[in-house]
Amino acid sequence: MKAVIPVAGIGSRLRPHTHTQPKSLVPVAGNTILGHIIDRLTGAGLTEFVFIVGYLGDKIVRYVRRHYPDLQATFVVQEPREGLGHALWLAREEFRHDPDGVLILLGDTIVDVDLPALLATPGSVLAVKEVKTPSMFGLVETANGRVSKVVEKPKIPKSNYAMVGLYKLAYPEKLAQALEWLRETDVKTHGEFQLTDALMHMIEEGEVMTTASVDNWFDCGRKETLLEANARLLNTAEFLEGRDYSEFPDAVIIPPVSIGRGCRISQSIIGPNVAIGDKTIIQNTILSDSIIGSYSELRSAVMHDCIVGSDASFRGMNHSLNIGDNTEIDYS
């Protein structure tokens, strides 16, 4: 089975970080978003990948070839970008003849699910999770254990089960034909060609689809969910147990944290839920629930819920105070 990963988006909700790199290469929990995705898919046995690139796509190509040289990777360029349905239409010849089906996973999405079990499920499967604001998502309606309808961001939702960006489709040729139908009939939703409309066309043509619930789902295209994903991924045995921080003797490290190679950390309190890139300097700083890029420098700061890019510098304020009785000072 081939894995198709669309990574062409601009990532406007993650600016300014995406001014210089695609959002799928934004760091999280000691890796990149895309790195976590590839590791999970290869861990489930997938070896053939199709990446749909666009914005800063050359960086994604270099990243995959450098970090995953043994991967059977094909790259398709989406330009202009007219929606997920358009992206998959451009890549359709790369997967339409695969007899084992196709797995589609959005390149800014980390899904906590039993992938081997999902891959072993017969037929086509849409991964879903119950949400509180269904009108913001592509939704699935079911009847008699099957998917009866999928709809993209409806004004009046009739379901609160959202598609999380993971699709296992048993018959790639049917998907390719549905994507071609989208283009030929110029069917758009919210001004773009949507995968949701292609899936609905397949259902109307008789394709049987079921759903699989996921434990956790992180749309890493926003700061809040990126930090949430960082905390979730760090809270594993790998980062909680048996880590040696003796190279930072005058720092307090509160797990879980991920600290890159060659970092210099002194007179600081780091953690919990902090990921730090390589060659970063941190001094006189209290840092929690944050992501710090490589080659950065933080001094005299108290920081939480922060994302700091690579090669960035922040210096806070030092104070020498003589404060009398009944005094209140607020720097917030």
Short mmCIF file of C-alpha atoms in Angstrom, two decimals:
data_model
loop_
_atom_site.label_atom_id
_atom_site.label_comp_id
_atom_site.label_asym_id
_atom_site.label_seq_id
_atom_site.Cartn_x
_atom_site.Cartn_y
_atom_site.Cartn_z
CA MET A 1 0.00 0.00 0.00
CA LYS A 2 1.26 3.45 -0.90
CA ALA A 3 1.08 6.39 1.48
CA VAL A 4 0.13 9.74 -0.03
CA ILE A 5 1.08 12.79 2.05
CA PRO A 6 -0.08 16.24 0.86
CA VAL A 7 2.39 18.87 2.13
CA ALA A 8 1.82 21.75 -0.29
CA GLY A 9 0.12 24.24 2.03
CA ILE A 10 1.48 27.66 2.99
CA GLY A 11 0.71 27.29 6.71
CA SER A 12 -0.50 30.86 7.23
CA ARG A 13 -1.78 30.10 10.75
CA LEU A 14 1.76 29.23 11.86
CA ARG A 15 3.39 32.44 10.69
CA PRO A 16 6.03 33.77 11.19
CA HIS A 17 7.57 30.27 11.39
CA THR A 18 6.27 29.32 7.95
CA HIS A 19 7.80 32.35 6.25
CA THR A 20 11.04 30.37 5.96
CA GLN A 21 9.98 26.73 6.05
CA PRO A 22 6.94 24.60 5.20
CA LYS A 23 4.71 23.88 8.16
CA SER A 24 5.35 20.13 7.94
CA LEU A 25 9.00 20.82 8.84
CA VAL A 26 8.19 22.85 11.95
CA PRO A 27 9.86 21.10 14.94
CA VAL A 28 7.85 19.25 17.56
CA ALA A 29 8.99 16.84 20.30
CA GLY A 30 12.52 16.32 19.02
CA ASN A 31 11.50 15.81 15.39
CA THR A 32 9.51 17.58 12.69
CA ILE A 33 5.79 17.14 12.06
CA LEU A 34 6.61 15.29 8.85
CA GLY A 35 9.27 13.20 10.58
CA HIS A 36 6.75 11.98 13.15
CA ILE A 37 4.33 11.09 10.34
CA ILE A 38 6.91 9.17 8.30
CA ASP A 39 8.20 7.32 11.36
CA ARG A 40 4.71 6.16 12.28
CA LEU A 41 3.89 5.02 8.76
CA THR A 42 7.17 3.17 8.22
CA GLY A 43 6.71 1.62 11.67
CA ALA A 44 3.42 0.20 10.37
CA GLY A 45 5.22 -1.34 7.39
CA LEU A 46 4.68 1.24 4.63
CA THR A 47 7.69 1.89 2.39
CA GLU A 48 6.28 3.62 -0.72
CA PHE A 49 5.41 7.30 -0.34
CA VAL A 50 4.01 10.00 -2.59
CA PHE A 51 4.58 13.55 -1.35
CA ILE A 52 2.51 16.35 -2.89
CA VAL A 53 4.65 19.46 -2.49
CA GLY A 54 4.13 23.13 -3.27
CA TYR A 55 5.15 26.01 -1.01
CA LEU A 56 8.91 25.67 -0.29
CA GLY A 57 8.65 22.17 -1.66
CA ASP A 58 12.38 21.92 -2.39
CA LYS A 59 13.01 21.94 1.37
CA ILE A 60 10.69 18.96 1.84
CA VAL A 61 12.42 17.07 -0.98
CA ARG A 62 15.83 17.69 0.59
CA TYR A 63 14.57 16.76 4.05
CA VAL A 64 13.09 13.43 2.94
CA ARG A 65 16.12 12.46 0.87
CA ARG A 66 18.54 13.41 3.63
CA HIS A 67 16.74 11.84 6.59
CA TYR A 68 15.02 8.91 4.85
CA PRO A 69 17.37 7.86 2.03
CA ASP A 70 15.92 4.32 1.88
CA LEU A 71 12.35 5.51 1.41
CA GLN A 72 10.75 4.86 -1.98
CA ALA A 73 9.64 8.45 -2.41
CA THR A 74 7.94 10.19 -5.33
CA PHE A 75 7.28 13.94 -5.40
CA VAL A 76 4.40 15.64 -7.20
CA VAL A 77 4.23 19.44 -7.44
CA GLN A 78 0.89 21.18 -6.84
CA GLU A 79 0.90 24.59 -8.47
CA PRO A 80 -1.39 26.45 -8.24
CA ARG A 81 -2.94 25.12 -5.03
CA GLU A 82 -6.68 24.59 -5.46
CA GLY A 83 -7.55 22.35 -2.55
CA LEU A 84 -6.90 18.84 -1.33
CA GLY A 85 -8.99 17.28 -4.10
CA HIS A 86 -6.87 19.11 -6.67
CA ALA A 87 -3.65 17.94 -4.98
CA LEU A 88 -4.72 14.30 -5.09
CA TRP A 89 -5.97 14.67 -8.67
CA LEU A 90 -2.47 15.77 -9.70
CA ALA A 91 -0.99 12.70 -7.99
CA ARG A 92 -3.63 10.20 -9.14
CA GLU A 93 -1.40 8.37 -11.64
CA GLU A 94 1.04 7.56 -8.84
CA PHE A 95 -1.52 5.48 -6.90
CA ARG A 96 -4.54 4.62 -9.07
CA HIS A 97 -3.22 1.21 -10.16
CA ASP A 98 -2.08 0.04 -6.71
CA PRO A 99 -3.94 -3.23 -5.96
CA ASP A 100 -3.36 -2.93 -2.22
CA GLY A 101 -5.15 0.38 -1.78
CA VAL A 102 -3.90 3.80 -0.77
CA LEU A 103 -3.42 5.52 2.57
CA ILE A 104 -3.78 9.31 2.65
CA LEU A 105 -2.50 11.26 5.65
CA LEU A 106 -2.39 15.05 5.71
CA GLY A 107 1.11 16.43 6.23
CA ASP A 108 0.22 18.69 9.17
CA THR A 109 -1.69 16.03 11.10
CA ILE A 110 -0.44 13.71 13.84
CA VAL A 111 -2.94 10.98 14.65
CA ASP A 112 -2.75 8.68 17.65
CA VAL A 113 -4.24 5.47 16.28
CA ASP A 114 -3.39 1.78 15.95
CA LEU A 115 -2.18 1.98 12.34
CA PRO A 116 -1.60 -1.77 11.82
CA ALA A 117 -5.17 -2.46 12.97
CA LEU A 118 -6.55 0.24 10.68
CA LEU A 119 -4.57 -1.08 7.72
CA ALA A 120 -5.85 -4.60 8.42
CA THR A 121 -9.49 -3.47 8.47
CA PRO A 122 -11.25 -4.68 5.31
CA GLY A 123 -12.53 -2.11 2.83
CA SER A 124 -12.27 1.66 2.93
CA VAL A 125 -11.96 3.36 6.32
CA LEU A 126 -12.20 7.02 7.36
CA ALA A 127 -10.55 7.96 10.65
CA VAL A 128 -12.80 10.16 12.80
CA LYS A 129 -13.00 11.82 16.19
CA GLU A 130 -15.86 13.46 18.06
CA VAL A 131 -15.47 17.26 18.19
CA LYS A 132 -17.19 20.13 20.00
CA THR A 133 -17.30 22.52 17.02
CA PRO A 134 -18.34 20.31 14.09
CA SER A 135 -19.05 23.17 11.67
CA MET A 136 -15.28 23.77 11.45
CA PHE A 137 -14.52 20.31 10.03
CA GLY A 138 -15.33 17.80 7.35
CA LEU A 139 -17.96 15.56 8.93
CA VAL A 140 -19.08 11.95 8.62
CA GLU A 141 -22.66 10.73 8.97
CA THR A 142 -23.28 7.01 9.41
CA ALA A 143 -26.18 4.60 9.07
CA ASN A 144 -26.21 0.86 9.77
CA GLY A 145 -22.49 0.87 10.52
CA ARG A 146 -21.54 2.47 7.21
CA VAL A 147 -20.72 5.98 6.09
CA SER A 148 -23.84 7.45 4.53
CA LYS A 149 -22.63 10.99 3.93
CA VAL A 150 -19.52 13.17 4.17
CA VAL A 151 -19.76 16.96 4.05
CA GLU A 152 -17.18 19.74 4.29
CA LYS A 153 -17.74 22.33 7.06
CA PRO A 154 -21.55 22.42 6.97
CA LYS A 155 -23.40 25.44 8.35
CA ILE A 156 -25.90 23.15 10.10
CA PRO A 157 -24.00 20.00 11.20
CA LYS A 158 -25.91 16.75 11.51
CA SER A 159 -22.96 14.92 13.07
CA ASN A 160 -20.13 15.76 15.44
CA TYR A 161 -17.69 13.19 14.06
CA ALA A 162 -14.93 14.92 12.15
CA MET A 163 -12.59 13.40 9.59
CA VAL A 164 -9.09 13.76 11.03
CA GLY A 165 -7.10 13.66 7.78
CA LEU A 166 -6.40 9.91 7.65
CA TYR A 167 -8.09 7.88 4.92
CA LYS A 168 -7.56 4.24 3.91
CA LEU A 169 -9.18 3.65 0.54
CA ALA A 170 -9.36 0.09 -0.74
CA TYR A 171 -9.92 0.95 -4.42
CA PRO A 172 -7.57 3.71 -5.62
CA GLU A 173 -8.95 3.55 -9.16
CA LYS A 174 -12.38 4.56 -7.87
CA LEU A 175 -10.78 7.47 -6.02
CA ALA A 176 -8.93 8.56 -9.16
CA GLN A 177 -12.16 8.45 -11.15
CA ALA A 178 -13.98 10.48 -8.48
CA LEU A 179 -11.21 13.09 -8.53
CA GLU A 180 -11.47 13.27 -12.33
CA TRP A 181 -15.22 13.72 -11.97
CA LEU A 182 -14.58 16.67 -9.65
CA ARG A 183 -12.44 18.37 -12.28
CA GLU A 184 -14.69 17.58 -15.22
CA THR A 185 -17.82 18.88 -13.48
CA ASP A 186 -15.97 21.73 -11.71
CA VAL A 187 -17.47 20.79 -8.35
CA LYS A 188 -16.03 23.05 -5.65
CA THR A 189 -16.85 23.67 -2.01
CA HIS A 190 -15.68 26.87 -0.31
CA GLY A 191 -13.94 27.76 -3.56
CA GLU A 192 -11.72 24.67 -3.75
CA PHE A 193 -11.74 21.10 -5.02
CA GLN A 194 -12.34 19.02 -1.88
CA LEU A 195 -11.47 15.40 -1.19
CA THR A 196 -14.72 15.30 0.79
CA ASP A 197 -16.75 15.82 -2.42
CA ALA A 198 -14.82 13.04 -4.17
CA LEU A 199 -15.51 10.67 -1.27
CA MET A 200 -19.21 11.56 -1.38
CA HIS A 201 -19.28 10.81 -5.09
CA MET A 202 -17.71 7.41 -4.40
CA ILE A 203 -20.37 6.69 -1.76
CA GLU A 204 -23.14 7.67 -4.20
CA GLU A 205 -21.59 5.27 -6.72
CA GLY A 206 -21.86 2.42 -4.24
CA GLU A 207 -18.50 2.45 -2.41
CA VAL A 208 -18.81 1.03 1.12
CA MET A 209 -16.89 2.97 3.77
CA THR A 210 -16.65 2.51 7.52
CA THR A 211 -15.12 4.65 10.27
CA ALA A 212 -12.36 4.13 12.84
CA SER A 213 -12.16 6.32 15.94
CA VAL A 214 -8.76 7.74 16.90
CA ASP A 215 -7.53 8.33 20.44
CA ASN A 216 -5.90 11.70 19.78
CA TRP A 217 -5.66 13.98 16.79
CA PHE A 218 -3.50 17.06 16.42
CA ASP A 219 -3.96 19.46 13.54
CA CYS A 220 -0.50 21.00 13.87
CA GLY A 221 -1.33 23.98 11.66
CA ARG A 222 -1.98 26.23 14.68
CA LYS A 223 0.23 27.28 17.59
CA GLU A 224 -2.12 25.93 20.28
CA THR A 225 -2.50 22.47 18.77
CA LEU A 226 1.20 22.30 17.90
CA LEU A 227 2.11 22.88 21.56
CA GLU A 228 -0.55 20.37 22.60
CA ALA A 229 0.94 17.79 20.24
CA ASN A 230 4.41 18.56 21.56
CA ALA A 231 3.27 17.88 25.14
CA ARG A 232 1.44 14.71 24.16
CA LEU A 233 4.38 13.29 22.21
CA LEU A 234 6.83 14.12 24.99
CA ASN A 235 4.73 12.37 27.62
CA THR A 236 6.03 8.92 26.75
CA ALA A 237 8.52 6.63 28.44
CA GLU A 238 11.23 7.77 26.01
CA PHE A 239 11.24 11.27 27.49
CA LEU A 240 9.95 10.58 31.00
CA GLU A 241 12.29 7.81 32.12
CA GLY A 242 16.03 7.18 32.26
CA ARG A 243 17.24 10.44 30.72
CA ASP A 244 20.68 11.67 31.74
CA TYR A 245 20.96 15.44 32.24
CA SER A 246 24.31 15.42 34.06
CA GLU A 247 25.80 17.67 31.37
CA PHE A 248 23.67 20.49 32.79
CA PRO A 249 24.81 20.46 36.46
CA ASP A 250 23.50 23.89 37.41
CA ALA A 251 20.12 23.55 35.71
CA VAL A 252 16.91 21.95 36.92
CA ILE A 253 15.33 19.69 34.30
CA ILE A 254 11.69 18.69 34.85
CA PRO A 255 10.66 15.86 32.50
CA PRO A 256 9.37 15.39 29.95
CA VAL A 257 11.77 17.39 27.83
CA SER A 258 13.67 16.85 24.59
CA ILE A 259 17.08 18.54 24.40
CA GLY A 260 19.04 18.53 21.14
CA ARG A 261 22.75 17.95 20.63
CA GLY A 262 25.32 20.50 21.75
CA CYS A 263 23.03 22.66 23.89
CA ARG A 264 24.38 24.83 26.70
CA ILE A 265 21.91 25.26 29.56
CA SER A 266 22.88 26.97 32.80
CA GLN A 267 21.19 28.52 35.84
CA SER A 268 17.80 27.65 34.40
CA ILE A 269 14.69 25.61 35.05
CA ILE A 270 13.56 23.66 31.99
CA GLY A 271 10.28 21.77 31.74
CA PRO A 272 7.90 20.22 31.70
CA ASN A 273 6.83 19.75 28.06
CA VAL A 274 9.76 21.52 26.44
CA ALA A 275 11.48 20.59 23.16
CA ILE A 276 14.81 22.28 22.39
CA GLY A 277 16.71 22.03 19.11
CA ASP A 278 20.44 21.53 18.59
CA LYS A 279 23.17 24.01 19.61
CA THR A 280 20.84 26.24 21.60
CA ILE A 281 22.04 28.39 24.53
CA ILE A 282 19.76 28.95 27.54
CA GLN A 283 20.86 30.93 30.58
CA ASN A 284 19.02 32.33 33.61
CA THR A 285 15.71 31.23 32.16
CA ILE A 286 12.56 29.48 33.34
CA LEU A 287 10.98 27.63 30.42
CA SER A 288 7.90 25.39 30.23
CA ASP A 289 5.40 24.09 27.66
CA SER A 290 7.39 25.43 24.72
CA ILE A 291 9.23 24.59 21.51
CA ILE A 292 12.63 26.20 20.91
CA GLY A 293 14.43 25.88 17.58
CA SER A 294 18.08 25.09 16.89
CA TYR A 295 20.94 27.60 17.18
CA SER A 296 18.82 29.94 19.31
CA GLU A 297 19.68 31.87 22.47
CA LEU A 298 17.51 32.65 25.48
CA ARG A 299 18.79 34.67 28.42
CA SER A 300 17.13 36.10 31.53
CA ALA A 301 13.61 35.09 30.54
CA VAL A 302 10.50 33.49 31.99
CA MET A 303 8.68 31.78 29.12
CA HIS A 304 5.74 29.42 28.75
CA ASP A 305 3.51 28.37 25.85
CA CYS A 306 6.07 29.76 23.40
CA ILE A 307 7.34 28.75 19.98
CA VAL A 308 10.75 30.17 19.13
CA GLY A 309 12.22 29.54 15.69
CA SER A 310 15.78 28.56 14.79
CA ASP A 311 18.67 31.03 15.02
CA ALA A 312 16.57 33.38 17.16
CA SER A 313 17.65 35.39 20.20
CA PHE A 314 15.67 36.65 23.18
CA ARG A 315 17.03 38.51 26.19
CA GLY A 316 14.72 39.37 29.05
CA MET A 317 15.08 41.88 31.84
CA ASN A 318 17.29 41.71 34.94
CA HIS A 319 16.28 43.81 37.95
CA SER A 320 17.88 44.91 41.16
CA LEU A 321 15.04 46.06 43.41
CA ASN A 322 14.67 47.53 46.89
CA ILE A 323 10.94 47.18 47.58
CA GLY A 324 9.30 48.61 50.67
CA ASP A 325 6.16 47.59 52.54
CA ASN A 326 2.72 47.63 50.87
CA THR A 327 4.19 47.73 47.37
CA GLU A 328 2.87 46.00 44.25
CA ILE A 329 4.82 45.76 40.99
CA ASP A 330 3.27 44.10 37.91
CA TYR A 331 5.36 43.62 34.72
CA SER A 332 2.64 41.66 32.89
#
